[in-house]
Coordinates of C-alpha atoms in Angstrom, one line a residue:
Chain K
M1 CA -135.8 -22.2 8.9
K2 CA -139.5 -22.3 8.1
I3 CA -141.6 -23.0 11.2
E4 CA -145.0 -24.4 10.4
L5 CA -147.9 -25.5 12.6
A6 CA -149.9 -28.5 11.7
K7 CA -153.4 -27.7 10.2
N8 CA -155.0 -29.3 13.2
Y9 CA -153.3 -29.5 16.6
G10 CA -153.8 -29.0 20.3
F11 CA -156.9 -28.6 22.5
C12 CA -159.9 -30.7 21.5
F13 CA -163.5 -30.1 22.3
G14 CA -163.5 -32.3 25.3
V15 CA -160.5 -30.7 26.9
K16 CA -161.7 -27.1 26.3
R17 CA -165.1 -28.1 27.8
A18 CA -163.4 -29.7 30.9
I19 CA -161.2 -26.7 31.6
K20 CA -164.2 -24.4 31.3
I21 CA -166.1 -26.6 33.8
A22 CA -163.1 -26.6 36.2
E23 CA -162.7 -22.8 36.0
N24 CA -166.4 -22.3 36.6
S25 CA -166.3 -24.6 39.6
A26 CA -163.9 -22.3 41.4
G27 CA -165.4 -21.4 44.7
S28 CA -164.6 -19.0 47.5
K29 CA -161.6 -19.3 49.8
D30 CA -163.5 -21.9 51.9
S31 CA -165.0 -23.8 49.1
T32 CA -162.8 -25.9 47.0
S33 CA -163.1 -28.2 44.0
A34 CA -161.0 -31.3 43.4
T35 CA -160.6 -33.5 40.3
I36 CA -160.3 -37.3 40.8
G37 CA -157.1 -37.9 38.9
E38 CA -155.6 -35.4 36.5
L39 CA -158.3 -33.5 34.7
I40 CA -156.3 -33.6 31.5
H41 CA -152.9 -35.1 30.8
N42 CA -150.9 -31.9 31.0
S43 CA -149.2 -30.9 34.2
L44 CA -148.7 -27.2 33.2
E45 CA -152.4 -26.7 32.7
I46 CA -153.1 -28.6 36.0
D47 CA -150.8 -26.2 37.8
R48 CA -152.5 -23.2 36.2
L49 CA -156.0 -24.5 37.4
K50 CA -154.6 -25.0 40.9
D51 CA -152.9 -21.6 41.1
N52 CA -155.6 -19.5 39.4
F53 CA -158.8 -21.4 40.2
R54 CA -158.0 -23.4 43.4
V55 CA -158.8 -26.7 41.7
K56 CA -157.0 -29.5 43.5
T57 CA -155.9 -32.8 41.9
L58 CA -156.4 -35.9 44.0
K59 CA -155.0 -39.3 43.2
N60 CA -158.3 -41.1 43.9
I61 CA -161.6 -40.7 45.8
N62 CA -160.1 -41.9 49.1
E63 CA -158.1 -38.6 49.3
L64 CA -161.3 -36.5 49.4
T65 CA -161.6 -34.6 52.7
D66 CA -163.5 -31.3 53.0
E67 CA -163.9 -30.4 49.3
K68 CA -167.3 -29.2 48.2
R69 CA -167.2 -30.4 44.6
A70 CA -165.6 -33.5 42.9
I71 CA -164.9 -33.0 39.2
I72 CA -164.7 -36.1 37.0
R73 CA -161.7 -36.0 34.7
T74 CA -162.0 -35.9 30.9
H75 CA -161.0 -39.6 30.8
G76 CA -163.9 -40.6 33.1
I77 CA -163.7 -42.8 36.2
T78 CA -164.9 -46.3 36.9
K79 CA -168.6 -47.0 37.4
G80 CA -167.9 -48.2 41.0
D81 CA -166.0 -45.0 41.9
L82 CA -168.8 -42.8 40.4
E83 CA -171.4 -44.7 42.5
R84 CA -169.3 -44.4 45.7
L85 CA -168.8 -40.6 45.0
K86 CA -172.5 -40.1 44.7
T87 CA -173.2 -41.7 48.1
T88 CA -170.8 -39.3 49.8
G89 CA -173.2 -36.3 49.3
I90 CA -170.4 -34.3 47.6
E91 CA -171.5 -32.3 44.5
V92 CA -170.3 -34.3 41.5
I93 CA -169.5 -32.3 38.4
D94 CA -169.0 -34.5 35.3
A95 CA -166.3 -33.3 32.9
T96 CA -166.0 -36.7 31.2
C97 CA -165.5 -36.0 27.5
P98 CA -168.7 -37.0 25.7
F99 CA -166.6 -39.0 23.3
V100 CA -165.5 -41.1 26.3
T101 CA -169.0 -41.5 27.7
K102 CA -169.9 -43.1 24.4
P103 CA -167.6 -46.2 24.7
Q104 CA -168.7 -46.5 28.4
N105 CA -172.3 -46.7 27.3
I106 CA -171.4 -49.1 24.5
A107 CA -169.5 -51.4 26.8
E108 CA -172.5 -51.5 29.2
K109 CA -175.2 -52.0 26.5
M110 CA -173.3 -54.6 24.5
S111 CA -172.3 -56.7 27.5
N112 CA -175.9 -56.6 28.6
E113 CA -176.8 -58.0 25.2
G114 CA -174.4 -60.9 25.6
Y115 CA -171.3 -59.7 23.8
E116 CA -167.9 -60.0 25.2
I117 CA -166.0 -56.7 24.9
V118 CA -162.6 -56.2 23.2
I119 CA -161.0 -52.8 23.8
F120 CA -158.1 -51.7 21.7
G121 CA -156.2 -49.6 24.2
D122 CA -153.8 -49.4 27.2
I123 CA -155.1 -51.2 30.3
N124 CA -153.3 -48.8 32.5
H125 CA -154.9 -45.7 30.9
P126 CA -157.7 -44.1 33.1
E127 CA -160.0 -43.9 30.1
V128 CA -159.7 -47.6 29.5
R129 CA -160.1 -48.5 33.2
G130 CA -163.3 -46.5 33.2
V131 CA -164.7 -48.0 30.0
M132 CA -163.9 -51.6 31.2
S133 CA -165.8 -51.0 34.4
Y134 CA -169.1 -50.6 32.5
S135 CA -169.0 -54.1 31.1
T136 CA -170.9 -56.9 32.7
K137 CA -169.1 -59.5 30.7
P138 CA -165.4 -60.4 30.3
V139 CA -163.3 -57.7 28.7
H140 CA -160.2 -58.2 26.6
V141 CA -157.9 -55.1 26.6
V142 CA -155.2 -55.4 23.9
L143 CA -152.7 -53.2 22.2
S144 CA -152.2 -55.5 19.2
Q145 CA -153.7 -58.5 17.5
E146 CA -150.9 -60.7 18.8
E147 CA -152.2 -60.1 22.3
L148 CA -155.5 -61.6 21.2
A149 CA -153.9 -64.7 19.7
G150 CA -154.1 -66.7 23.0
A151 CA -157.5 -65.3 24.1
K152 CA -160.5 -67.6 24.3
L153 CA -163.2 -65.8 22.5
P154 CA -167.0 -66.4 22.3
Q155 CA -168.9 -66.3 19.0
K156 CA -170.1 -62.7 19.5
V157 CA -167.8 -59.8 20.4
A158 CA -168.2 -56.0 20.4
V159 CA -165.0 -54.1 19.8
I160 CA -164.3 -50.5 20.7
S161 CA -161.1 -48.3 20.7
Q162 CA -159.6 -46.0 23.3
T163 CA -160.5 -42.6 21.8
T164 CA -157.0 -41.6 21.2
K165 CA -155.6 -44.5 19.3
K166 CA -154.4 -44.9 15.7
I167 CA -157.1 -46.1 13.3
E168 CA -154.7 -48.4 11.3
E169 CA -153.9 -50.5 14.4
F170 CA -157.6 -50.6 15.3
M171 CA -158.2 -52.1 11.8
T172 CA -155.7 -54.9 12.3
I173 CA -157.6 -55.9 15.6
V174 CA -160.9 -55.9 13.7
T175 CA -159.6 -58.0 10.8
H176 CA -158.1 -60.4 13.2
L177 CA -161.4 -60.8 15.1
M178 CA -163.5 -61.2 12.0
Q179 CA -161.5 -64.3 11.1
R180 CA -162.1 -65.8 14.5
V181 CA -165.6 -65.1 15.6
K182 CA -169.0 -65.3 13.9
E183 CA -170.1 -61.7 14.6
V184 CA -168.0 -58.7 15.4
R185 CA -169.8 -55.4 16.3
V186 CA -167.3 -52.7 15.4
F187 CA -167.7 -49.3 17.1
N188 CA -165.2 -46.8 15.8
T189 CA -164.8 -44.8 19.0
I190 CA -161.6 -43.0 18.0
C191 CA -162.5 -39.3 18.3
N192 CA -162.5 -36.9 15.4
A193 CA -160.0 -34.5 17.0
T194 CA -157.6 -37.4 17.3
L195 CA -158.1 -38.4 13.7
E196 CA -157.8 -34.8 12.4
N197 CA -154.6 -34.1 14.5
Q198 CA -153.1 -37.4 13.2
E199 CA -154.0 -36.7 9.6
A200 CA -152.4 -33.2 9.9
V201 CA -149.2 -34.4 11.5
R202 CA -148.9 -37.1 8.8
E203 CA -149.1 -34.4 6.1
L204 CA -146.7 -32.0 7.9
A205 CA -144.1 -34.7 8.9
S206 CA -143.9 -36.0 5.3
K207 CA -142.5 -32.6 4.1
A208 CA -140.7 -31.1 7.1
D209 CA -137.1 -32.1 8.0
V210 CA -137.5 -31.7 11.7
M211 CA -140.7 -32.1 13.8
V212 CA -141.5 -31.0 17.4
I213 CA -144.5 -32.5 19.1
V214 CA -145.6 -30.7 22.3
G215 CA -147.6 -32.4 25.0
G216 CA -147.7 -34.4 28.2
K217 CA -145.5 -37.5 28.3
N218 CA -148.4 -39.4 29.9
S219 CA -150.8 -38.3 27.1
S220 CA -151.9 -41.1 24.9
N221 CA -152.9 -39.0 21.9
T222 CA -149.7 -37.0 22.1
K223 CA -147.7 -40.2 22.0
Q224 CA -149.6 -41.3 18.9
L225 CA -148.8 -38.0 17.2
Y226 CA -145.1 -38.5 18.0
L227 CA -145.1 -42.1 16.7
I228 CA -146.7 -41.1 13.4
S229 CA -144.3 -38.1 13.0
K230 CA -141.2 -40.3 13.8
N231 CA -142.2 -42.8 11.2
L232 CA -142.3 -40.1 8.5
C233 CA -139.5 -37.7 9.7
K234 CA -136.7 -39.4 11.7
D235 CA -135.8 -36.1 13.4
S236 CA -139.0 -35.9 15.5
Y237 CA -138.9 -34.8 19.2
L238 CA -141.5 -35.0 21.9
I239 CA -141.3 -32.2 24.5
E240 CA -143.6 -30.9 27.3
S241 CA -142.4 -27.3 27.2
Q242 CA -139.9 -25.0 25.4
E243 CA -137.3 -25.6 28.1
E244 CA -136.7 -29.1 26.6
L245 CA -135.8 -27.8 23.2
N246 CA -132.2 -28.5 22.2
S247 CA -130.7 -26.1 19.6
S248 CA -128.5 -28.8 18.0
W249 CA -131.7 -30.5 16.7
F250 CA -132.2 -27.6 14.3
K251 CA -128.8 -27.2 12.9
N252 CA -129.0 -26.9 9.0
K253 CA -132.7 -27.7 9.1
K254 CA -134.9 -25.9 6.6
H255 CA -138.4 -26.7 7.7
C256 CA -139.6 -27.3 11.2
G257 CA -143.1 -28.7 11.7
V258 CA -144.9 -28.3 15.1
S259 CA -147.9 -30.1 16.4
A260 CA -149.4 -30.7 19.9
G261 CA -151.6 -33.1 21.7
A262 CA -155.3 -32.5 22.5
S263 CA -154.4 -31.6 26.1
T264 CA -151.6 -29.1 25.3
P265 CA -152.6 -25.5 26.1
E266 CA -152.2 -22.9 23.3
W267 CA -149.9 -20.8 25.6
V268 CA -147.4 -23.7 25.9
I269 CA -147.4 -24.1 22.1
Q270 CA -146.8 -20.4 21.6
N271 CA -143.9 -20.5 24.0
V272 CA -142.3 -23.3 22.0
I273 CA -142.7 -21.4 18.8
K274 CA -141.1 -18.3 20.2
E275 CA -138.2 -20.3 21.4
L276 CA -137.9 -22.0 18.0
E277 CA -137.7 -18.6 16.4
N278 CA -134.9 -17.6 18.8
I279 CA -132.9 -20.7 18.1
D280 CA -133.4 -20.2 14.4
K281 CA -132.1 -16.6 14.7
I282 CA -129.0 -17.6 16.6
Y283 CA -128.0 -20.8 14.7
N284 CA -129.4 -20.6 11.2
S285 CA -128.9 -17.0 10.2
Chain R
M1 CA -143.7 -84.7 -13.4
K2 CA -145.1 -85.0 -9.9
I3 CA -148.9 -84.6 -9.9
E4 CA -150.2 -83.4 -6.5
L5 CA -153.8 -82.8 -5.4
A6 CA -154.4 -79.9 -3.0
K7 CA -155.0 -80.9 0.7
N8 CA -158.5 -79.6 0.4
Y9 CA -160.4 -79.4 -2.8
G10 CA -163.7 -80.2 -4.5
F11 CA -167.2 -81.0 -3.2
C12 CA -168.2 -79.2 -0.1
F13 CA -170.8 -80.2 2.5
G14 CA -173.6 -78.1 0.9
V15 CA -173.0 -79.5 -2.6
K16 CA -172.9 -83.1 -1.4
R17 CA -176.1 -82.5 0.5
A18 CA -177.8 -81.0 -2.5
I19 CA -176.9 -83.8 -4.9
K20 CA -178.1 -86.4 -2.4
I21 CA -181.4 -84.4 -2.1
A22 CA -181.7 -84.3 -5.9
E23 CA -181.0 -88.0 -6.3
N24 CA -183.5 -88.9 -3.6
S25 CA -186.1 -86.8 -5.2
A26 CA -186.0 -88.9 -8.4
G27 CA -189.5 -90.2 -9.0
S28 CA -191.2 -92.6 -11.4
K29 CA -191.5 -92.0 -15.1
D30 CA -194.5 -89.8 -14.7
S31 CA -193.2 -87.9 -11.7
T32 CA -190.4 -85.5 -12.3
S33 CA -188.3 -83.1 -10.2
A34 CA -187.0 -79.7 -11.4
T35 CA -184.4 -77.4 -9.9
I36 CA -185.0 -73.7 -10.2
G37 CA -181.7 -72.6 -11.8
E38 CA -178.7 -74.8 -11.8
L39 CA -178.5 -76.9 -8.6
I40 CA -174.8 -76.4 -8.5
H41 CA -172.5 -74.5 -10.9
N42 CA -171.2 -77.6 -12.7
S43 CA -172.8 -78.5 -16.0
L44 CA -171.3 -82.0 -16.1
E45 CA -173.0 -82.9 -12.8
I46 CA -176.2 -81.2 -13.9
D47 CA -176.2 -83.5 -17.0
R48 CA -175.6 -86.6 -14.8
L49 CA -178.5 -85.8 -12.6
K50 CA -180.7 -85.3 -15.6
D51 CA -179.6 -88.5 -17.4
N52 CA -179.6 -90.8 -14.3
F53 CA -182.2 -89.2 -12.0
R54 CA -184.5 -87.4 -14.4
V55 CA -183.9 -84.0 -12.5
K56 CA -184.6 -81.2 -14.9
T57 CA -183.1 -77.8 -14.7
L58 CA -185.4 -74.8 -15.3
K59 CA -184.3 -71.2 -15.8
N60 CA -186.9 -69.8 -13.4
I61 CA -190.2 -70.6 -11.8
N62 CA -192.2 -69.5 -14.8
E63 CA -190.9 -72.6 -16.7
L64 CA -192.6 -75.0 -14.3
T65 CA -195.3 -77.0 -16.0
D66 CA -196.3 -80.5 -14.8
E67 CA -193.3 -81.2 -12.4
K68 CA -194.2 -82.7 -9.0
R69 CA -191.3 -81.3 -7.1
A70 CA -189.3 -78.1 -7.2
I71 CA -185.8 -78.2 -5.8
I72 CA -184.3 -75.0 -4.5
R73 CA -180.7 -74.8 -5.7
T74 CA -177.7 -74.7 -3.3
H75 CA -177.4 -70.9 -3.9
G76 CA -181.0 -70.3 -2.8
I77 CA -183.6 -68.3 -4.6
T78 CA -185.3 -64.9 -3.8
K79 CA -187.8 -64.6 -1.0
G80 CA -190.4 -63.6 -3.5
D81 CA -189.8 -66.6 -5.7
L82 CA -190.0 -69.0 -2.7
E83 CA -193.3 -67.5 -1.6
R84 CA -194.7 -67.7 -5.2
L85 CA -193.5 -71.4 -5.4
K86 CA -195.3 -72.2 -2.2
T87 CA -198.6 -70.9 -3.4
T88 CA -198.5 -73.1 -6.5
G89 CA -199.0 -76.2 -4.4
I90 CA -196.0 -78.0 -5.8
E91 CA -193.8 -79.9 -3.4
V92 CA -190.9 -77.6 -2.5
I93 CA -187.6 -79.3 -1.5
D94 CA -185.0 -77.0 -0.1
A95 CA -181.4 -77.8 -1.1
T96 CA -180.2 -74.3 -0.2
C97 CA -176.8 -74.7 1.4
P98 CA -177.2 -74.0 5.2
F99 CA -174.2 -71.6 4.9
V100 CA -176.3 -69.6 2.4
T101 CA -179.4 -69.7 4.5
K102 CA -177.4 -68.0 7.2
P103 CA -176.7 -64.7 5.4
Q104 CA -180.3 -64.7 4.1
N105 CA -181.4 -64.8 7.8
I106 CA -178.9 -62.1 8.8
A107 CA -180.0 -59.8 6.0
E108 CA -183.6 -60.1 7.1
K109 CA -182.9 -59.7 10.8
M110 CA -180.4 -56.9 10.6
S111 CA -182.6 -54.9 8.1
N112 CA -185.5 -55.3 10.5
E113 CA -183.3 -53.9 13.3
G114 CA -182.7 -50.8 11.2
Y115 CA -179.3 -51.6 9.6
E116 CA -178.6 -51.0 6.0
I117 CA -176.9 -54.1 4.4
V118 CA -173.6 -54.2 2.6
I119 CA -172.9 -57.4 0.7
F120 CA -169.4 -58.2 -0.5
G121 CA -170.3 -60.1 -3.6
D122 CA -171.3 -60.2 -7.3
I123 CA -174.8 -58.7 -7.8
N124 CA -175.3 -61.1 -10.7
H125 CA -174.7 -64.3 -8.7
P126 CA -177.8 -66.2 -7.7
E127 CA -176.7 -66.5 -4.1
V128 CA -176.3 -62.7 -3.8
R129 CA -179.7 -62.1 -5.5
G130 CA -181.3 -64.4 -3.0
V131 CA -179.6 -62.9 0.1
M132 CA -180.5 -59.3 -1.1
S133 CA -184.1 -60.2 -1.4
Y134 CA -184.4 -60.9 2.3
S135 CA -183.4 -57.3 3.3
T136 CA -186.2 -54.8 4.1
K137 CA -183.7 -51.9 3.9
P138 CA -181.4 -50.6 1.1
V139 CA -178.7 -53.1 0.1
H140 CA -175.3 -52.1 -1.2
V141 CA -173.7 -54.9 -3.2
V142 CA -170.0 -54.3 -4.0
L143 CA -166.9 -56.1 -5.2
S144 CA -164.4 -53.6 -3.8
Q145 CA -164.1 -50.7 -1.4
E146 CA -163.9 -48.4 -4.4
E147 CA -167.5 -49.2 -5.3
L148 CA -168.5 -48.0 -1.8
A149 CA -166.7 -44.7 -2.2
G150 CA -169.7 -42.9 -3.7
A151 CA -172.4 -44.6 -1.7
K152 CA -174.5 -42.7 0.8
L153 CA -174.3 -44.7 4.0
P154 CA -176.3 -44.4 7.2
Q155 CA -174.7 -44.5 10.7
K156 CA -175.3 -48.3 11.2
V157 CA -174.6 -51.0 8.6
A158 CA -174.4 -54.7 8.7
V159 CA -171.9 -56.3 6.4
I160 CA -171.9 -59.9 5.0
S161 CA -170.0 -61.7 2.3
Q162 CA -171.0 -64.0 -0.5
T163 CA -170.0 -67.4 1.0
T164 CA -167.3 -68.1 -1.7
K165 CA -165.3 -64.9 -1.6
K166 CA -161.7 -64.1 -0.6
I167 CA -161.3 -63.1 3.1
E168 CA -158.6 -60.6 2.3
E169 CA -160.9 -58.6 0.1
F170 CA -163.7 -58.8 2.6
M171 CA -161.4 -57.3 5.2
T172 CA -160.7 -54.2 3.0
I173 CA -164.5 -53.6 2.7
V174 CA -164.8 -53.8 6.5
T175 CA -161.9 -51.5 7.2
H176 CA -163.3 -49.0 4.7
L177 CA -166.7 -49.1 6.4
M178 CA -165.4 -48.7 9.9
Q179 CA -163.8 -45.4 8.9
R180 CA -167.1 -44.1 7.5
V181 CA -169.9 -45.2 9.8
K182 CA -170.4 -45.3 13.6
E183 CA -171.3 -49.0 13.9
V184 CA -170.4 -51.9 11.6
R185 CA -171.8 -55.3 12.3
V186 CA -169.5 -57.8 10.7
F187 CA -170.8 -61.2 9.9
N188 CA -168.1 -63.4 8.4
T189 CA -170.2 -65.6 6.2
I190 CA -167.4 -66.9 4.0
C191 CA -167.9 -70.7 4.4
N192 CA -165.2 -72.9 5.9
A193 CA -164.9 -75.1 2.8
T194 CA -164.1 -72.0 0.8
L195 CA -161.5 -70.9 3.3
E196 CA -159.9 -74.4 3.5
N197 CA -159.8 -74.9 -0.3
Q198 CA -158.3 -71.4 -0.7
E199 CA -155.7 -72.1 2.0
A200 CA -154.8 -75.4 0.4
V201 CA -154.4 -73.9 -3.1
R202 CA -152.2 -71.2 -1.7
E203 CA -149.9 -73.7 -0.2
L204 CA -149.8 -75.9 -3.4
A205 CA -149.4 -73.1 -5.9
S206 CA -146.5 -71.6 -4.0
K207 CA -144.4 -74.8 -4.7
A208 CA -145.8 -76.2 -8.0
D209 CA -144.6 -74.9 -11.4
V210 CA -147.9 -75.5 -13.1
M211 CA -151.4 -75.5 -11.7
V212 CA -154.7 -76.9 -13.0
I213 CA -157.9 -75.7 -11.4
V214 CA -161.0 -77.8 -12.3
G215 CA -164.5 -76.4 -12.1
G216 CA -167.4 -74.6 -13.7
K217 CA -166.5 -71.3 -15.4
N218 CA -169.6 -69.8 -13.8
S219 CA -168.6 -71.0 -10.3
S220 CA -167.6 -68.2 -8.0
N221 CA -165.5 -70.3 -5.6
T222 CA -163.6 -72.0 -8.5
K223 CA -162.8 -68.6 -10.0
Q224 CA -161.4 -67.4 -6.6
L225 CA -159.2 -70.6 -6.4
Y226 CA -157.9 -69.8 -9.9
L227 CA -157.1 -66.2 -9.0
I228 CA -155.2 -67.2 -5.9
S229 CA -153.3 -69.8 -7.9
K230 CA -152.5 -67.5 -10.7
N231 CA -151.1 -65.0 -8.3
L232 CA -148.6 -67.5 -6.9
C233 CA -147.9 -69.6 -10.0
K234 CA -148.1 -67.8 -13.3
D235 CA -148.8 -71.1 -15.3
S236 CA -152.2 -71.7 -13.8
Y237 CA -155.1 -72.9 -15.9
L238 CA -158.8 -73.1 -15.3
I239 CA -160.6 -76.0 -17.0
E240 CA -164.0 -77.6 -16.8
S241 CA -162.9 -81.1 -17.9
Q242 CA -159.9 -83.1 -19.1
E243 CA -160.7 -82.3 -22.8
E244 CA -159.5 -78.8 -22.3
L245 CA -156.0 -79.8 -21.1
N246 CA -153.3 -78.7 -23.5
S247 CA -150.2 -80.8 -23.5
S248 CA -147.9 -77.8 -24.2
W249 CA -148.7 -76.4 -20.8
F250 CA -146.7 -79.2 -19.1
K251 CA -143.6 -79.2 -21.2
N252 CA -140.5 -79.4 -19.0
K253 CA -142.7 -79.0 -15.9
K254 CA -141.6 -80.9 -12.7
H255 CA -144.6 -80.4 -10.4
C256 CA -148.2 -80.1 -11.4
G257 CA -150.7 -79.0 -8.7
V258 CA -154.4 -79.8 -9.0
S259 CA -157.4 -78.3 -7.2
A260 CA -161.1 -78.1 -7.8
G261 CA -164.0 -75.9 -6.9
A262 CA -166.7 -76.9 -4.3
S263 CA -169.1 -77.9 -7.1
T264 CA -166.7 -80.1 -9.1
P265 CA -167.5 -83.8 -8.9
E266 CA -164.7 -86.2 -7.9
W267 CA -165.1 -88.2 -11.2
V268 CA -164.4 -85.1 -13.2
I269 CA -161.2 -84.5 -11.1
Q270 CA -160.1 -88.1 -11.5
N271 CA -160.5 -87.9 -15.3
V272 CA -158.3 -84.8 -15.3
I273 CA -155.6 -86.6 -13.2
K274 CA -155.7 -89.6 -15.6
E275 CA -155.2 -87.4 -18.6
L276 CA -152.4 -85.5 -16.8
E277 CA -150.6 -88.8 -16.3
N278 CA -151.1 -89.7 -20.0
I279 CA -149.7 -86.3 -21.1
D280 CA -146.8 -86.8 -18.7
K281 CA -146.0 -90.2 -20.1
I282 CA -145.9 -89.0 -23.6
Y283 CA -144.2 -85.7 -23.2
N284 CA -142.0 -85.8 -20.2
S285 CA -140.5 -89.3 -20.3

């Protein structure tokens, strides 16, 4: 069985940057850092940062006690939480991905200019909650054009996307809006790493006969990769680590494609590939 | 044969308004009005205005001689021509459709704010030539996304449509742009009359077995109606007046749909219907 990695996969610029920031923040025994929410959506990497660099993960700012440094996660936090943090006197280290800061700024600027905001994204995702909080006007968060059908819209809207969404679905939101309101200001805030990883998985899934996507189950961009893959290759599987691999998936398969989300560490991916090689040796030779 | 008119067809608000303006401008024997270019894209109506109201049609402003009043056509004229006209001292009567004035204003405002302009439309159509002339930045006039493929685009574009185009094609231009530039400001300038006439022809052509679309062959909105009709009913015909009807088109037909462009006078449509009834009596009874 041929095992092939997608042309683009895994860690993006924003995740690499955040991990470096977290590693550099490691203090002495008495001086700890804490991230507000998971720094990235990958529990294996979160564990590594805790074990090797003493970076704690708190659920929210209320859990802060004697930490010296608060690290803002890649997905950002709400404007209100950021302001509250700054008043506590704690050192605030911002690891928000710059591609997430952008939609935050757009939401703030456009709402100040009188536009209502439409966000294509998941209202429960921390990135979206952060971006929403910057708007001073009503915000419509939707995952499909159908969800907009009942919404009362003004004549001017600005539309942005969660950075990790599929461009095709963003397009349907935009074409729906342009039929309903006089002016639509479209900001394509889907990040390049997302687009490149999606394009590469599309290419690979259309020729492989089994696909393995590696990443956190709460990672939005990983889920999108899985959905694209599944659409083109019905035997597609989403796993967090090599332990979840099931040898029966690869019986009589000739070509196994592998990709990984933007928050999946390289060492996790390499472990998956090693295990795939083992399975192949045992079952397909 | 059942003869059925589309639910919406014919004269739109802007055309009715322009004809009233032209009729009201009729002066005495020594005092004439002239439109710069055809007031509307319908030669039969142009002839009627000339015969009954002494309204001349000039090719351009250079043809003006001793006319007392210059009437601006529904499609508008270029900013430069309007300024030149005003310096001549002639009385200028503006019959530009308000739905055309809007994209002119948008082109001017957006280009002044630093946006390059994309117009979905026909570069040879007078409306588009007028709208283009209001931009102070480069303008890209295209009829399809393919024509944009080679264009060098900046990071911010504003996109508008010729008022009489098909919304579906406008959408493909927008979705192409949003993949290429950071901000797309979408102004849906397709007029409601166009949208309603298109929707009605779609409904009728999907149940009729022969379709007659009445309108000027140089009328953009009439051409769109014909294309929509042809797509749903292969026996669709575009005519300017009842003389062009060919009885063989209706042999064994059960249901004839009729629609007309926004610049087609009601009396022309009624003549077509009368002739259709005659043909039906002779050939289908």
